[in-house]
Short mmCIF file of C-alpha atoms in Angstrom, two decimals:
data_model
loop_
_atom_site.label_atom_id
_atom_site.label_comp_id
_atom_site.label_asym_id
_atom_site.label_seq_id
_atom_site.Cartn_x
_atom_site.Cartn_y
_atom_site.Cartn_z
CA MET A 81 -0.01 -0.28 -0.35
CA LEU A 82 1.16 3.45 -0.80
CA PRO A 83 1.67 6.22 1.82
CA ASP A 84 -0.59 9.48 1.89
CA TYR A 85 2.63 11.52 0.88
CA ILE A 86 5.73 11.16 -0.76
CA ASP A 87 8.80 12.70 1.24
CA ILE A 88 10.42 15.46 -1.48
CA GLY A 89 12.86 16.35 1.43
CA PRO A 90 13.36 20.31 3.02
CA GLU A 91 12.32 22.84 0.68
CA PRO A 92 15.17 24.71 -1.30
CA ALA A 93 16.31 27.75 -0.28
CA SER A 94 15.05 30.99 -1.60
CA GLN A 95 17.59 32.70 -3.66
CA GLU A 96 18.78 35.62 -3.65
CA PRO A 97 17.98 37.93 -7.12
CA ILE A 98 20.75 39.04 -9.43
CA ASN A 99 20.89 42.70 -9.58
CA ARG A 100 21.97 43.23 -13.17
CA PHE A 101 21.62 46.80 -13.47
CA PRO A 102 22.12 48.06 -9.75
CA LEU A 103 20.78 51.98 -8.06
CA ILE A 104 21.66 53.54 -5.49
CA ARG A 105 19.90 56.54 -3.62
CA ALA A 106 21.20 59.87 -4.32
CA SER A 107 21.80 60.54 -0.26
CA GLU A 108 23.83 57.74 -0.57
CA LEU A 109 26.04 59.81 -2.78
CA THR A 110 25.83 62.95 -0.70
CA ALA A 111 26.67 61.68 2.34
CA LYS A 112 30.41 62.13 1.91
CA PRO A 113 32.70 64.50 -0.39
CA VAL A 114 34.33 62.45 -3.43
CA VAL A 115 37.93 63.17 -3.28
CA ILE A 116 39.39 63.02 -6.67
CA GLN A 117 42.41 60.42 -6.70
CA TRP A 118 45.06 61.67 -9.05
CA LEU A 119 48.14 60.65 -10.99
CA VAL A 120 49.10 63.66 -11.80
CA ALA A 121 47.91 66.53 -10.07
CA ASP A 122 45.19 68.64 -11.51
CA ILE A 123 45.92 67.13 -14.78
CA LEU A 124 45.08 63.06 -15.21
CA GLU A 125 42.70 61.48 -12.94
CA ALA A 126 42.87 57.88 -11.57
CA GLY A 127 41.21 55.57 -13.84
CA SER A 128 40.05 58.27 -16.16
CA LEU A 129 40.13 58.39 -20.56
CA ASN A 130 41.92 61.43 -22.00
CA LEU A 131 43.24 62.61 -25.07
CA LEU A 132 46.30 64.94 -25.65
CA PHE A 133 46.73 66.32 -29.22
CA GLY A 134 48.74 69.01 -31.23
CA GLU A 135 50.70 69.34 -34.28
CA PRO A 136 53.43 68.10 -35.78
CA ALA A 137 56.63 68.57 -33.69
CA ALA A 138 54.04 70.42 -31.06
CA GLY A 139 55.77 68.12 -27.73
CA LYS A 140 52.61 66.07 -27.86
CA SER A 141 54.99 62.72 -27.06
CA LEU A 142 57.31 64.77 -25.22
CA PHE A 143 54.38 65.77 -22.49
CA ALA A 144 53.24 61.56 -22.52
CA LEU A 145 56.78 60.62 -22.19
CA ASP A 146 57.08 62.60 -19.42
CA TRP A 147 54.43 62.51 -17.58
CA ALA A 148 54.79 58.43 -18.33
CA PHE A 149 58.43 58.92 -16.82
CA CYS A 150 57.30 60.86 -13.55
CA VAL A 151 53.70 58.50 -12.92
CA ALA A 152 56.56 55.34 -12.82
CA ALA A 153 58.93 56.92 -10.97
CA GLY A 154 57.04 58.27 -7.92
CA ARG A 155 58.57 61.91 -8.48
CA SER A 156 56.24 65.61 -9.18
CA TRP A 157 56.25 66.61 -12.66
CA GLU A 158 56.70 70.87 -12.83
CA GLY A 159 55.54 71.02 -8.96
CA LYS A 160 52.37 68.74 -9.34
CA LYS A 161 52.83 65.41 -7.14
CA THR A 162 52.16 62.13 -8.88
CA THR A 163 51.08 58.47 -7.48
CA LYS A 164 53.76 56.27 -7.83
CA SER A 165 52.26 53.44 -10.24
CA ASP A 166 53.23 51.17 -13.15
CA VAL A 167 52.88 52.58 -16.51
CA VAL A 168 52.78 51.11 -20.08
CA VAL A 169 53.31 53.21 -23.37
CA ILE A 170 51.79 51.69 -26.88
CA ALA A 171 54.11 52.85 -29.42
CA GLY A 172 53.08 53.39 -32.46
CA GLU A 173 55.51 55.20 -34.61
CA GLY A 174 59.53 56.69 -33.46
CA PHE A 175 60.89 53.27 -32.21
CA ALA A 176 64.24 55.21 -32.60
CA GLY A 177 64.02 58.41 -31.11
CA LEU A 178 62.01 56.70 -27.82
CA SER A 179 65.52 55.54 -26.68
CA ARG A 180 66.85 58.91 -27.31
CA ARG A 181 63.69 60.79 -25.79
CA LEU A 182 64.18 58.77 -22.24
CA MET A 183 67.94 59.42 -21.86
CA ALA A 184 67.08 62.96 -22.20
CA LEU A 185 64.99 62.51 -19.33
CA GLU A 186 67.10 60.16 -17.55
CA LYS A 187 69.76 63.32 -17.85
CA LYS A 188 66.82 66.24 -16.83
CA TYR A 189 66.01 63.94 -13.61
CA GLY A 190 69.16 62.61 -13.00
CA LEU A 191 66.91 59.05 -12.89
CA LYS A 192 67.56 55.57 -14.57
CA ALA A 193 64.60 54.88 -16.48
CA PRO A 194 62.17 53.65 -13.60
CA ASP A 195 61.33 49.75 -13.84
CA GLY A 196 57.85 50.15 -13.79
CA LEU A 197 57.85 51.52 -17.29
CA PHE A 198 57.16 49.39 -19.93
CA ILE A 199 57.30 49.92 -23.62
CA SER A 200 55.14 48.12 -26.43
CA GLN A 201 57.73 47.19 -29.58
CA ARG A 202 55.02 47.25 -31.57
CA PRO A 203 51.55 49.08 -32.91
CA ALA A 204 48.43 47.55 -31.86
CA ASP A 205 44.99 47.63 -33.26
CA LEU A 206 42.96 49.17 -30.80
CA ILE A 207 40.14 49.39 -32.88
CA ASP A 208 39.56 44.90 -33.01
CA GLU A 209 38.21 43.57 -30.04
CA LYS A 210 40.49 40.83 -30.03
CA ALA A 211 43.81 42.81 -30.54
CA ALA A 212 42.78 45.00 -27.37
CA GLN A 213 42.08 41.63 -25.44
CA TRP A 214 45.76 40.21 -26.61
CA VAL A 215 46.85 44.34 -25.25
CA ALA A 216 45.40 43.70 -22.35
CA ASP A 217 46.43 40.12 -21.15
CA SER A 218 50.07 41.07 -22.15
CA ILE A 219 49.94 44.62 -19.69
CA VAL A 220 47.99 42.28 -16.78
CA SER A 221 51.55 39.17 -17.79
CA LEU A 222 53.87 42.15 -16.68
CA CYS A 223 52.31 44.44 -14.30
CA PRO A 224 48.89 43.18 -13.22
CA ASN A 225 48.59 46.79 -11.35
CA PRO A 226 49.16 49.53 -14.01
CA GLY A 227 47.73 52.93 -13.19
CA LEU A 228 48.30 54.59 -16.69
CA ILE A 229 48.40 53.04 -20.46
CA ILE A 230 49.69 55.92 -23.17
CA ILE A 231 48.14 55.16 -26.16
CA ASP A 232 50.81 57.11 -29.33
CA THR A 233 49.25 57.60 -31.47
CA LEU A 234 45.40 57.19 -32.22
CA HIS A 235 46.35 56.59 -35.99
CA ARG A 236 49.01 54.30 -35.97
CA ASN A 237 46.95 52.06 -33.08
CA MET A 238 43.62 51.44 -35.01
CA THR A 239 42.64 50.59 -38.71
CA GLY A 240 39.69 52.17 -38.75
CA ASP A 241 38.91 55.76 -39.90
CA GLU A 242 39.67 58.42 -37.28
CA ASN A 243 36.36 60.10 -39.22
CA SER A 244 33.60 57.82 -38.65
CA SER A 245 31.63 58.06 -35.19
CA ALA A 246 31.20 54.27 -35.31
CA ASP A 247 35.05 53.85 -35.13
CA ILE A 248 35.96 56.18 -33.10
CA GLY A 249 33.08 54.45 -31.05
CA GLN A 250 34.09 50.73 -31.40
CA PHE A 251 38.32 51.93 -30.81
CA VAL A 252 36.73 53.70 -27.16
CA ALA A 253 34.53 50.37 -26.88
CA ASN A 254 37.66 48.33 -26.45
CA ILE A 255 39.54 50.86 -24.31
CA ASP A 256 36.41 50.77 -21.78
CA ASN A 257 35.99 47.01 -21.68
CA HIS A 258 39.45 45.64 -22.07
CA LEU A 259 42.51 48.42 -20.66
CA LYS A 260 40.50 50.22 -18.38
CA PRO A 261 39.00 47.43 -16.09
CA LEU A 262 42.26 46.72 -15.53
CA GLY A 263 42.66 49.92 -13.03
CA ALA A 264 44.41 52.10 -15.70
CA ALA A 265 43.61 55.69 -16.68
CA VAL A 266 43.88 55.55 -20.72
CA LEU A 267 46.06 58.72 -22.33
CA VAL A 268 45.30 58.89 -26.11
CA VAL A 269 47.47 60.68 -28.19
CA HIS A 270 46.42 62.28 -31.31
CA HIS A 271 47.02 64.78 -33.73
CA SER A 272 45.30 68.19 -33.85
CA GLY A 273 43.10 69.50 -36.94
CA HIS A 274 44.43 69.86 -40.02
CA GLY A 275 44.88 73.91 -39.94
CA GLN A 276 43.19 74.01 -36.69
CA LYS A 277 45.43 74.01 -33.54
CA ASP A 278 42.94 74.13 -31.37
CA ARG A 279 40.66 70.62 -31.75
CA SER A 280 41.52 67.01 -32.73
CA ARG A 281 41.54 65.62 -35.78
CA GLY A 282 38.80 63.72 -36.76
CA SER A 283 35.18 62.77 -35.47
CA SER A 284 33.45 64.95 -32.84
CA SER A 285 33.07 62.10 -31.47
CA ILE A 286 36.92 61.17 -30.21
CA ARG A 287 36.00 64.01 -27.65
CA ALA A 288 32.81 63.63 -26.45
CA ALA A 289 33.83 60.77 -25.02
CA MET A 290 36.99 62.20 -23.08
CA ASP A 291 37.15 63.03 -19.61
CA GLY A 292 40.27 65.13 -19.63
CA GLU A 293 41.56 66.89 -22.86
CA PHE A 294 44.68 68.45 -23.59
CA GLY A 295 46.40 70.24 -26.55
CA SER A 296 49.90 71.05 -27.04
CA THR A 297 50.96 73.76 -29.78
CA LYS A 298 53.65 75.52 -30.86
CA GLU A 299 54.00 79.32 -30.62
CA GLY A 300 57.14 80.08 -31.96
CA CYS A 301 60.56 78.34 -30.25
CA ASN A 302 57.53 77.72 -26.81
CA VAL A 303 55.49 75.04 -26.57
CA VAL A 304 52.33 75.51 -24.71
CA LEU A 305 50.46 73.12 -22.74
CA ALA A 306 46.77 74.22 -22.23
CA CYS A 307 43.55 72.07 -20.82
CA HIS A 308 40.65 71.96 -23.63
CA LYS A 309 38.16 69.98 -21.50
CA SER A 310 38.12 69.16 -18.06
CA LYS A 311 34.89 66.87 -16.76
CA ASP A 312 35.33 66.67 -13.05
CA PHE A 313 37.62 69.19 -12.38
CA GLU A 314 38.84 72.87 -13.15
CA ALA A 315 40.97 73.44 -15.72
CA PHE A 316 44.12 74.43 -15.03
CA ARG A 317 45.95 77.49 -16.88
CA PRO A 318 48.13 77.17 -19.34
CA MET A 319 51.65 76.28 -18.84
CA GLN A 320 54.76 77.36 -21.37
CA PHE A 321 57.55 75.66 -22.16
CA THR A 322 60.89 75.55 -23.93
CA LEU A 323 62.64 72.41 -25.47
CA THR A 324 65.80 72.05 -24.50
CA PRO A 325 68.62 70.37 -26.28
CA VAL A 326 70.64 67.81 -24.35
CA ALA A 327 73.86 65.72 -25.75
CA LEU A 328 73.72 62.31 -24.87
CA ASP A 329 76.11 58.85 -24.01
CA TRP A 330 76.09 57.82 -27.30
CA CYS A 331 77.28 58.19 -31.10
CA ASP A 332 76.84 57.90 -34.26
CA GLU A 333 78.16 55.58 -36.79
CA ASP A 334 80.64 58.69 -37.68
CA GLY A 335 81.03 59.34 -34.49
CA ALA A 336 79.14 62.78 -33.52
CA ALA A 337 77.22 63.10 -30.57
CA LEU A 338 73.43 61.93 -30.74
CA THR A 339 71.19 64.14 -29.02
CA SER A 340 67.67 64.29 -28.43
CA VAL A 341 65.59 67.75 -26.41
CA TYR A 342 63.69 67.76 -23.07
CA LEU A 343 61.24 70.15 -21.78
CA GLU A 344 61.41 72.38 -19.55
CA HIS A 345 58.67 74.78 -17.48
CA ALA A 346 58.88 78.50 -18.33
CA GLY A 347 56.06 79.30 -16.05
CA GLU A 348 52.53 80.24 -16.92
CA ALA A 349 51.97 80.59 -20.88
CA ARG A 350 52.00 84.30 -21.71
CA PRO A 351 49.52 85.55 -24.44
CA VAL A 352 50.89 85.75 -27.58
CA GLU A 353 52.19 89.59 -28.41
CA ALA A 354 52.61 91.02 -31.30
CA LYS A 355 56.33 90.99 -32.42
CA PRO A 356 57.81 94.08 -31.31
CA LYS A 357 59.08 97.00 -33.36
CA LEU A 358 62.60 96.38 -34.58
CA SER A 359 65.31 99.05 -34.43
CA SER A 360 67.40 99.72 -36.97
CA ARG A 361 70.24 97.61 -35.71
CA ASP A 362 67.66 94.80 -35.09
CA GLU A 363 66.96 94.77 -38.62
CA ILE A 364 70.51 94.74 -39.63
CA ALA A 365 70.82 91.36 -37.04
CA LEU A 366 67.79 89.57 -38.87
CA HIS A 367 69.32 90.28 -42.58
CA CYS A 368 72.31 89.58 -41.15
CA LEU A 369 71.37 86.26 -40.37
CA TYR A 370 69.33 85.52 -43.47
CA GLN A 371 72.35 85.82 -45.51
CA ALA A 372 74.28 83.59 -42.56
CA VAL A 373 72.03 81.36 -44.21
CA GLU A 374 72.39 81.90 -47.85
CA GLN A 375 75.39 81.78 -47.99
CA ASN A 376 76.47 79.32 -44.95
CA GLY A 377 73.30 77.13 -44.62
CA VAL A 378 73.09 73.98 -43.43
CA PRO A 379 70.15 70.86 -43.90
CA PRO A 380 68.65 70.92 -40.49
CA SER A 381 69.69 67.87 -38.60
CA GLN A 382 67.31 65.01 -37.51
CA SER A 383 67.12 66.44 -34.26
CA ILE A 384 66.10 69.63 -35.58
CA ILE A 385 63.42 68.05 -37.49
CA LYS A 386 61.56 65.99 -35.30
CA THR A 387 61.31 68.52 -32.63
CA PHE A 388 60.79 71.79 -34.50
CA SER A 389 57.62 72.46 -37.08
CA GLY A 390 58.80 73.84 -40.82
CA PHE A 391 61.09 71.40 -42.15
CA ASP A 392 58.59 69.09 -43.66
CA ALA A 393 59.59 66.69 -46.02
CA GLY A 394 61.14 68.39 -49.31
CA SER A 395 61.91 71.39 -47.35
CA THR A 396 64.55 73.19 -48.34
CA LYS A 397 64.91 75.91 -45.64
CA LYS A 398 68.45 75.89 -43.56
CA VAL A 399 70.16 76.56 -40.69
CA VAL A 400 73.17 78.42 -40.05
CA ASN A 401 76.02 77.49 -36.92
CA ILE A 402 75.88 81.18 -35.05
CA ASP A 403 79.64 82.18 -35.56
CA TYR A 404 79.16 82.75 -39.31
CA TRP A 405 75.86 84.99 -37.87
CA LYS A 406 78.29 87.29 -35.88
CA ASP A 407 80.96 87.38 -38.32
CA LEU A 408 78.22 89.13 -40.52
CA PHE A 409 76.98 90.98 -37.82
CA TYR A 410 79.84 92.47 -35.50
CA PRO A 411 81.24 94.85 -37.78
CA ARG A 412 77.62 96.31 -38.70
CA ILE A 413 78.16 97.60 -34.43
CA ASP A 414 80.14 100.38 -33.38
CA GLY A 415 82.66 100.65 -31.40
CA GLU A 416 85.82 98.08 -31.20
CA ASN A 417 85.80 96.24 -28.10
CA PRO A 418 85.03 92.65 -28.02
CA ASP A 419 82.61 92.67 -24.59
CA THR A 420 80.57 95.36 -26.56
CA ARG A 421 80.13 93.34 -29.29
CA GLN A 422 79.29 90.75 -27.72
CA LYS A 423 76.41 92.10 -24.96
CA ALA A 424 75.12 94.23 -28.05
CA PHE A 425 74.92 90.73 -30.17
CA LYS A 426 73.09 89.18 -27.25
CA ARG A 427 70.74 91.31 -26.81
CA THR A 428 69.59 91.71 -30.29
CA ARG A 429 69.26 87.94 -30.64
CA ASP A 430 67.89 87.77 -27.54
CA LYS A 431 65.16 90.74 -28.61
CA LEU A 432 64.29 88.75 -31.97
CA PHE A 433 64.32 85.66 -30.18
CA ASN A 434 61.76 86.94 -27.51
CA GLY A 435 59.91 88.01 -30.26
CA GLN A 436 59.64 84.92 -32.47
CA MET A 437 61.43 85.63 -35.20
CA ILE A 438 63.96 82.94 -35.06
CA CYS A 439 64.50 80.01 -33.26
CA ASN A 440 67.80 77.75 -32.40
CA PHE A 441 68.64 74.93 -31.91
CA ASP A 442 72.21 73.67 -29.86
CA ASN A 443 74.75 76.48 -32.06
CA TYR A 444 72.69 76.55 -35.37
CA TRP A 445 69.86 79.29 -35.54
CA TRP A 446 67.00 79.91 -38.69
CA PRO A 447 64.56 82.49 -39.29
CA ILE A 448 61.36 81.36 -38.76
CA ASN A 449 59.27 82.73 -41.29
CA ASP A 450 61.89 81.65 -44.01
#
C-alpha cells in the first residue's frame, strides 16, 4: 500500500535574484565628499580617459613620455604631485627616437628610467576586440596593476577611420571593456585638426568620449600646454615650456654625439603678443641671419626636423651656425671693444628670439618665417 504522502525533502533555500542593474540612493552620493584620486595632480585623474593632441613637432609625445616617466618613478612633475604606478606606453611610431627621449629625461631628472615603465615594441590595432584583449593580457602578465596606459598615437594604433563615429565608438568601447578594467587611466595621443591647432583631428565623438582633453601648441620656439576639457575638475591655466637640447652619452656611426630634447617649464603661458618693433640694429641683425643662412646654411639635423615645425618633407629650409651670423653682424656694430659687441649681439638676438622671429637648437639658428 502506498503512503499518503511522498517525502520530497526540505524546501530549497530561496536564492537572491541577481541584480544586473544596481541603483543607489542619491543621499548616499551626497553623504560624503568625493575626493579625486590623481595620477598627476590637476591633470590626469586615476581611472580616467584622456586625449592629448597637437600638431607635428608641438611636443605632444614629449609631454606624454614625461608624465609616464614621472608617474612610474613616483616623482613630481613640474611641482605637481604624482601617484607612483606602473605605466605602459603603446608606441605606434618613432621607436628609434624613444630611447633618445628617455635618455634625455634621465638627464633632466638625474634618474635612470624607472623599472615600472614599459614600452611596446609594436603598435596595436585597438579597433579589433581580440587585439585589444591580447594587449590587456600582455599588460597583466608584466604589470598586474598598471596606473596609466598611453596610446601614442591614435592613428597608428587603429586600422579604422578616425573620421567615422562608428569606428571611434568601437575604439573607445575596446578601451572601456579591456584596458580600463585593469584599473588604469588611459591617455590617447592624437594629431590636431588640419589647419586647426585648438581641436583634435577626426570625428567629434573622440572629444565627447573623453574625461580630460589637452592641447599642445607651438608658439615660436615655445610650447604651450592647455586644458580644453575637464569633466570633473577645474582646468589648469596654460603652461609654457621651452625645448631644451641635451647631448646624450651615445654617438652615431660617424662618432658624432647624439642629441635629444626635453621640455623645461617656463611658467604660466603668456598671451601671444604682436611682434616687437625693430630698431635699425635689430633689422640689420635679422638681415645678417638671412644672409648667413644663404651663404653658409646647412640642412637641419634629424633632431631639429623632429623637434621643430617648418621642416616638412621636401623643404629646402636651412640653418646656420651662430659663428657665421656673428661674423656678418659684428662689423656692423659700433665700437671696437669685443665685450661691447658681444653684449650688443646678445641683446639683439634675445629680442628677435623673444619676439618669435628666430629660433635655435644647440649652436644653429634660423629665421622662423623664411
